[in-house]
Amino acid sequence: MQVPFYRHALSRADAERVAAVLDTPMLTSGPVGREVETQIAAYLGTSHALLTNSWTNGAIAVLLALGVGPGDDVIVPAMTFVATANVVALVGARPIFADVDADTLLLRTDDVLRRLTDRTRAVIPVHLYGQMVDVAGLRTALAAAGRPDVRIVEDAAHCFEGSLDGHRPGHDSDAAVFSFYATKNVTCGEGGAVVTRSADLADRILHTRLHGMSAMAVDRFSTGRYRHWDMVTLGTKANLADVLAALLPGQIASVDRQRARRATVAQRYRDAFSGLGLRMPAWRRSVVHAHHLFPVHVPTGHRDGMLRRLADAGVGVTVNYRSVPSTTFYRDRAPHGATPVSDEWGAGTISLPCFPDLTVAEQDHVIAAVTGAIHRLQVPEPV
């Protein structure tokens, strides 16, 4: 049996929504996107939502809107996708790596506080694998440390539908940034969104999202006559086209139902692997987990062998993630050994198929393949 790592649920009905956009003159950001932004804001219980063409460009637009740039430090977890650090470097600031909790793999507030300097402008907590960081607690700790000026930008790429103590992403931070990449729980192939409760910040992101321009194309031609625009600040190209935004409304409407299915898959894995010698991140009781990924940690030195055996068994598997400071680019830019939990987890993590329509038979095959591979870990590879 072949089990893919991910299988999207988009269908011909979604293609018809795209076709409806093609029947209009507006292919770029327009009325469809604005309707989706209203839908996102309502779902997350926030004041402002802005669609973007990726998590990366959305985060860059936020950092530019916050005035983060050369001479500034931004604290990020070492255990995350490289984009979390890259956006900091791309605006000219310096990513400072903090370690994660050994049980949950979420950013440690105490390590953030330890790394604060006069140059620290922001922190980017990551809701890794779909479980939320305690953002409210982080904000309280920063204030108690005399640094209420440090901005918080949530990396919610894995956590559109998650919550902690009833608070969704964007509730306790300056902004939260989402991804609608091809394998995300809500997807349009490439895309993302930014949410904020600040009208002033939302207005600034409107500009930094599109070259710093004062008016989008839909606004420049809204009266039937051309309207002049100005460039009011430095910005990037981060807006999302309506042809992609059209894929989002149905998924947002059904995201909680799909999350429940993911939770069933994740719990079944957890039960099956109990006592098998695989480590799995702890789940907090007060969290509604988005279960974007199901990661496990393979015993030290055996990850590549596990990857080979699972591939041979027809199981799609990937690595999420190596610690960022262990990559070639950042290796000489971060103190060696400063984030031991991230380094150790990143050296052994693999992610298994975890999507809503994964069948019981498919999951049984994955479980059997993983179990068999674990039992064979000590068997020498044939010469």
Coordinates of C-alpha atoms in Angstrom, one line a residue:
M1 CA 0.0 0.0 0.0
Q2 CA 1.1 3.5 -0.8
V3 CA 0.2 6.2 1.8
P4 CA 1.1 9.8 0.8
F5 CA 2.4 12.2 3.4
Y6 CA -0.5 14.6 2.5
R7 CA -3.6 14.5 0.4
H8 CA -5.6 17.7 -0.1
A9 CA -9.4 17.7 -0.1
L10 CA -10.0 20.3 -2.9
S11 CA -12.4 19.2 -5.6
R12 CA -14.1 20.2 -8.8
A13 CA -16.5 22.4 -6.8
D14 CA -13.5 24.4 -5.8
A15 CA -12.4 24.7 -9.4
E16 CA -15.8 26.2 -10.2
R17 CA -15.1 28.9 -7.6
V18 CA -11.9 29.7 -9.4
A19 CA -13.7 29.7 -12.7
A20 CA -16.2 32.2 -11.3
V21 CA -13.3 34.6 -10.7
L22 CA -12.1 34.0 -14.2
D23 CA -15.4 35.3 -15.4
T24 CA -14.7 38.7 -13.8
P25 CA -12.0 41.3 -14.9
M26 CA -10.3 41.1 -11.4
L27 CA -7.7 38.3 -11.2
T28 CA -5.5 40.0 -8.6
S29 CA -6.6 41.1 -5.0
G30 CA -10.2 42.2 -5.2
P31 CA -13.7 41.6 -3.8
V32 CA -13.3 37.8 -3.3
G33 CA -10.2 38.4 -1.1
R34 CA -12.0 41.0 0.9
E35 CA -14.9 38.7 1.6
V36 CA -12.4 36.0 2.8
E37 CA -10.7 38.6 5.0
T38 CA -14.0 39.3 6.7
Q39 CA -14.6 35.6 7.1
I40 CA -11.1 35.0 8.7
A41 CA -11.6 38.0 11.1
A42 CA -15.0 36.7 12.2
Y43 CA -13.6 33.1 12.7
L44 CA -10.6 34.3 14.8
G45 CA -12.6 36.9 16.6
T46 CA -10.2 39.7 15.6
S47 CA -10.7 43.2 14.1
H48 CA -8.5 43.0 11.0
A49 CA -7.4 40.3 8.6
L50 CA -5.3 40.8 5.5
L51 CA -4.6 38.0 3.0
T52 CA -1.0 37.5 1.8
N53 CA 0.6 35.5 -0.9
S54 CA 2.7 33.5 1.6
W55 CA 3.5 33.3 5.3
T56 CA 7.0 34.6 4.5
N57 CA 5.9 37.8 2.7
G58 CA 3.1 38.3 5.3
A59 CA 5.7 38.2 8.1
I60 CA 8.0 40.6 6.2
A61 CA 5.1 43.0 5.7
V62 CA 4.4 42.9 9.5
L63 CA 8.0 43.4 10.5
L64 CA 8.3 46.4 8.0
A65 CA 5.1 47.8 9.4
L66 CA 6.5 47.5 13.0
G67 CA 9.7 49.3 11.9
V68 CA 12.0 46.3 12.5
G69 CA 15.2 46.6 10.6
P70 CA 19.0 47.0 10.7
G71 CA 20.4 47.2 14.2
D72 CA 17.4 45.3 15.8
D73 CA 17.3 41.8 17.3
V74 CA 14.3 39.5 17.0
I75 CA 14.1 36.4 19.2
V76 CA 12.9 33.3 17.5
P77 CA 12.8 29.6 18.5
A78 CA 15.6 27.4 17.2
M79 CA 13.1 24.6 16.6
T80 CA 11.1 25.9 13.7
F81 CA 11.1 26.1 9.9
V82 CA 13.9 28.3 8.6
A83 CA 11.4 31.0 7.3
T84 CA 10.8 32.1 10.9
A85 CA 14.4 33.3 11.1
N86 CA 14.8 34.2 7.5
V87 CA 12.1 37.0 7.6
V88 CA 14.1 38.6 10.4
A89 CA 17.3 38.6 8.3
L90 CA 15.5 39.7 5.2
V91 CA 14.5 43.0 6.8
G92 CA 18.0 43.5 8.0
A93 CA 17.6 42.6 11.6
R94 CA 19.3 39.8 13.5
P95 CA 17.6 36.6 14.6
I96 CA 18.4 35.5 18.1
F97 CA 17.7 31.8 18.8
A98 CA 16.0 30.7 22.0
D99 CA 15.4 27.1 23.0
V100 CA 12.2 25.2 23.3
D101 CA 10.5 23.3 26.1
A102 CA 11.7 19.7 26.3
D103 CA 8.2 18.3 26.6
T104 CA 6.0 20.5 24.3
L105 CA 8.8 21.8 22.0
L106 CA 7.3 25.3 22.3
L107 CA 9.3 28.5 22.8
R108 CA 10.5 28.9 26.5
T109 CA 9.5 32.2 28.0
D110 CA 12.4 32.0 30.5
D111 CA 14.9 31.6 27.6
V112 CA 13.4 34.6 25.8
L113 CA 13.9 36.7 28.9
R114 CA 17.4 35.6 29.2
R115 CA 18.2 36.7 25.7
L116 CA 16.7 40.2 25.9
T117 CA 19.0 43.1 25.1
D118 CA 18.6 46.8 24.4
R119 CA 18.4 45.9 20.7
T120 CA 15.5 43.4 21.1
R121 CA 12.5 44.7 19.1
A122 CA 10.3 41.7 18.8
V123 CA 9.7 38.0 19.6
I124 CA 8.2 35.5 17.2
P125 CA 6.7 32.5 19.1
V126 CA 5.9 29.5 16.9
H127 CA 2.8 27.4 17.5
L128 CA 4.7 24.3 16.4
Y129 CA 2.8 21.4 14.9
G130 CA -0.5 23.1 15.8
Q131 CA -0.1 23.6 19.6
M132 CA -0.2 27.2 20.8
V133 CA 2.4 29.0 22.8
D134 CA 1.2 30.8 25.9
V135 CA 1.3 34.2 24.2
A136 CA -0.6 36.0 27.0
G137 CA 2.0 34.6 29.5
L138 CA 4.8 35.7 27.3
R139 CA 3.4 39.3 27.1
T140 CA 3.0 39.4 30.9
A141 CA 6.6 38.2 31.4
L142 CA 8.0 40.8 29.1
A143 CA 6.1 43.5 30.9
A144 CA 7.3 42.2 34.3
A145 CA 10.9 42.3 32.9
G146 CA 10.4 45.9 32.0
R147 CA 10.1 45.3 28.3
P148 CA 6.5 45.9 27.3
D149 CA 7.9 47.6 24.2
V150 CA 8.9 44.3 22.7
R151 CA 6.5 43.3 20.0
I152 CA 5.0 39.8 19.7
V153 CA 4.4 38.4 16.2
E154 CA 2.9 34.9 16.3
D155 CA 4.0 32.4 13.7
A156 CA 0.7 30.6 13.4
A157 CA 1.5 28.8 10.1
H158 CA 0.5 25.5 11.8
C159 CA -2.4 26.8 13.9
F160 CA -5.2 28.4 12.1
E161 CA -7.9 26.6 14.1
G162 CA -6.1 26.2 17.4
S163 CA -6.6 28.0 20.7
L164 CA -5.3 28.2 24.2
D165 CA -7.6 28.9 27.2
G166 CA -10.2 30.1 24.6
H167 CA -7.8 32.6 23.0
R168 CA -7.1 32.1 19.3
P169 CA -4.0 33.4 17.5
G170 CA -3.9 37.1 17.3
H171 CA -5.7 37.7 20.6
D172 CA -2.8 38.5 22.8
S173 CA -0.1 39.6 20.3
D174 CA 0.6 42.5 18.0
A175 CA -0.1 40.3 15.0
A176 CA -0.4 36.6 14.0
V177 CA 0.7 35.3 10.6
F178 CA -0.8 32.2 8.9
S179 CA 0.2 30.0 6.0
F180 CA -2.1 28.6 3.3
Y181 CA 0.7 26.6 1.7
A182 CA -0.1 23.4 -0.2
T183 CA 0.1 21.0 2.8
K184 CA -1.5 23.3 5.4
N185 CA -4.9 22.6 7.1
V186 CA -6.4 25.4 5.1
T187 CA -4.7 25.7 1.7
C188 CA -4.9 27.5 -1.6
G189 CA -1.6 26.1 -2.8
E190 CA 0.4 29.3 -1.9
G191 CA -0.9 32.0 0.4
G192 CA -1.4 33.2 3.9
A193 CA -2.9 35.9 6.1
V194 CA -2.1 38.4 8.8
V195 CA -4.5 39.3 11.7
T196 CA -4.2 42.1 14.2
R197 CA -6.5 43.8 16.7
S198 CA -4.7 47.2 16.0
A199 CA -6.4 49.4 13.4
D200 CA -3.2 51.5 13.1
L201 CA -1.0 48.4 12.5
A202 CA -3.5 47.0 10.0
D203 CA -3.4 50.3 8.1
R204 CA 0.4 50.1 8.0
I205 CA 0.4 46.5 6.8
L206 CA -2.0 47.5 4.0
H207 CA 0.8 49.6 2.7
T208 CA 3.8 47.3 3.4
R209 CA 1.9 44.4 1.9
L210 CA 1.9 46.0 -1.5
H211 CA 5.2 47.9 -2.2
G212 CA 4.3 50.7 0.3
M213 CA 1.6 51.9 -2.1
S214 CA -1.4 54.0 -1.0
A215 CA -4.0 52.1 -3.1
M216 CA -4.4 48.6 -4.5
A217 CA -5.5 48.0 -8.1
V218 CA -9.1 47.4 -7.1
D219 CA -9.1 50.8 -5.3
R220 CA -7.4 52.6 -8.1
F221 CA -10.1 51.7 -10.6
S222 CA -13.1 51.5 -8.1
T223 CA -14.8 54.6 -9.4
G224 CA -14.5 53.7 -13.1
R225 CA -11.8 56.4 -13.4
Y226 CA -8.1 56.1 -12.7
R227 CA -7.0 57.2 -9.2
H228 CA -3.5 58.3 -8.6
W229 CA -1.5 56.5 -5.9
D230 CA 1.6 57.3 -3.9
M231 CA 4.3 55.3 -2.2
V232 CA 4.2 56.1 1.5
T233 CA 6.6 53.6 2.9
L234 CA 8.9 50.7 2.0
G235 CA 7.0 47.6 1.3
T236 CA 7.1 44.2 -0.3
K237 CA 4.8 42.3 -2.7
A238 CA 2.6 40.2 -0.4
N239 CA -1.0 40.5 -1.6
L240 CA -3.0 37.4 -2.5
A241 CA -4.9 37.1 -5.9
D242 CA -8.6 36.4 -5.9
V243 CA -8.0 33.3 -8.1
L244 CA -6.4 31.7 -5.1
A245 CA -8.5 33.3 -2.4
A246 CA -11.5 31.7 -4.0
L247 CA -10.3 28.3 -2.7
L248 CA -10.5 29.3 1.0
P249 CA -14.1 30.0 2.1
G250 CA -15.3 26.4 2.0
Q251 CA -12.2 25.2 3.9
I252 CA -12.6 27.9 6.6
A253 CA -16.2 27.0 7.0
S254 CA -15.4 23.3 7.6
V255 CA -12.0 23.7 9.4
D256 CA -13.3 22.7 12.9
R257 CA -14.9 19.6 11.6
Q258 CA -11.7 18.7 9.8
R259 CA -9.7 19.5 12.9
A260 CA -11.7 16.9 14.8
R261 CA -10.8 14.3 12.2
R262 CA -7.1 15.2 12.5
A263 CA -7.4 14.8 16.3
T264 CA -8.8 11.3 15.9
V265 CA -5.9 10.4 13.6
A266 CA -3.3 11.9 16.0
Q267 CA -4.8 10.2 19.1
R268 CA -4.8 6.8 17.3
Y269 CA -1.1 7.2 16.5
R270 CA -0.4 8.3 20.1
D271 CA -2.1 5.2 21.5
A272 CA -0.4 2.9 19.0
F273 CA 3.1 4.2 19.7
S274 CA 2.8 4.3 23.5
G275 CA 5.7 2.2 24.9
L276 CA 7.3 1.8 21.5
G277 CA 10.3 4.0 22.4
L278 CA 9.3 6.9 20.2
R279 CA 9.1 10.4 21.8
M280 CA 6.2 12.6 21.0
P281 CA 5.5 16.2 22.1
A282 CA 3.3 16.6 25.1
W283 CA -0.2 18.1 24.6
R284 CA -1.4 20.8 27.0
R285 CA -4.8 20.2 28.5
S286 CA -6.0 23.7 27.9
V287 CA -5.1 23.7 24.2
V288 CA -7.3 23.0 21.2
H289 CA -4.6 21.5 19.1
A290 CA -4.7 22.0 15.3
H291 CA -2.7 18.8 14.7
H292 CA -1.1 20.2 11.5
L293 CA 1.7 17.6 11.8
F294 CA 2.3 14.4 13.7
P295 CA 6.0 14.3 14.6
V296 CA 7.9 11.6 16.4
H297 CA 11.5 11.5 17.5
V298 CA 13.5 8.5 16.4
P299 CA 16.3 7.2 18.7
T300 CA 19.5 9.0 18.2
G301 CA 21.4 8.0 15.0
H302 CA 18.6 6.0 13.5
R303 CA 16.5 8.6 11.7
D304 CA 17.9 8.0 8.2
G305 CA 17.4 4.3 8.6
M306 CA 13.8 4.9 9.7
L307 CA 13.2 7.2 6.7
R308 CA 14.5 4.5 4.3
R309 CA 12.4 1.7 5.8
L310 CA 9.2 3.8 5.8
A311 CA 9.8 4.8 2.2
D312 CA 10.4 1.2 1.2
A313 CA 7.1 0.4 2.9
G314 CA 5.3 3.0 0.8
V315 CA 4.8 5.5 3.6
G316 CA 5.2 9.2 2.8
V317 CA 7.4 10.8 5.5
T318 CA 9.3 14.0 6.0
V319 CA 11.4 15.9 8.5
N320 CA 9.9 18.9 10.4
Y321 CA 12.4 20.3 11.3
R322 CA 16.1 20.4 11.8
S323 CA 17.0 23.1 14.3
V324 CA 17.7 26.3 12.4
P325 CA 21.1 27.0 14.0
S326 CA 22.3 23.6 12.7
T327 CA 21.8 24.6 9.0
T328 CA 24.8 25.7 7.0
F329 CA 23.7 29.4 6.7
Y330 CA 23.0 29.9 10.4
R331 CA 25.7 27.7 11.8
D332 CA 28.3 30.4 12.0
R333 CA 25.7 33.0 13.0
A334 CA 24.5 31.4 16.2
P335 CA 26.4 30.3 19.3
H336 CA 27.1 26.6 19.2
G337 CA 25.2 24.5 21.7
A338 CA 23.1 27.3 22.9
T339 CA 19.8 25.5 22.1
P340 CA 20.4 21.9 23.1
V341 CA 16.7 20.8 23.2
S342 CA 16.1 22.1 19.7
D343 CA 19.3 20.6 18.4
E344 CA 18.6 17.2 19.9
W345 CA 14.9 17.1 18.7
G346 CA 15.9 18.4 15.3
A347 CA 18.4 15.6 14.8
G348 CA 15.8 12.9 15.3
T349 CA 12.4 14.1 14.2
I350 CA 10.2 12.7 11.4
S351 CA 6.6 13.6 10.5
L352 CA 4.0 10.9 9.6
P353 CA 0.9 11.2 7.4
C354 CA -1.8 13.1 9.3
F355 CA -4.7 14.5 7.3
P356 CA -8.5 14.3 7.7
D357 CA -9.3 11.7 5.1
L358 CA -6.5 9.3 6.0
T359 CA -8.4 6.0 6.1
V360 CA -8.2 3.5 8.9
A361 CA -6.5 1.0 6.6
E362 CA -3.9 3.6 5.5
Q363 CA -3.2 4.5 9.1
D364 CA -2.9 0.8 10.1
H365 CA -0.3 0.5 7.4
V366 CA 1.7 3.4 8.7
I367 CA 1.5 2.1 12.2
A368 CA 2.6 -1.3 11.2
A369 CA 5.5 0.1 9.1
V370 CA 6.7 2.3 12.0
T371 CA 6.4 -0.5 14.5
G372 CA 8.3 -2.9 12.2
A373 CA 11.0 -0.3 11.5
I374 CA 11.5 0.4 15.2
H375 CA 11.9 -3.3 16.0
R376 CA 14.6 -3.6 13.3
L377 CA 16.6 -0.5 14.3
Q378 CA 19.4 -2.6 15.8
V379 CA 19.6 -5.0 12.8
P380 CA 22.7 -4.2 10.7
E381 CA 22.1 -2.8 7.2
P382 CA 23.0 -5.4 4.5
V383 CA 26.3 -4.8 2.8

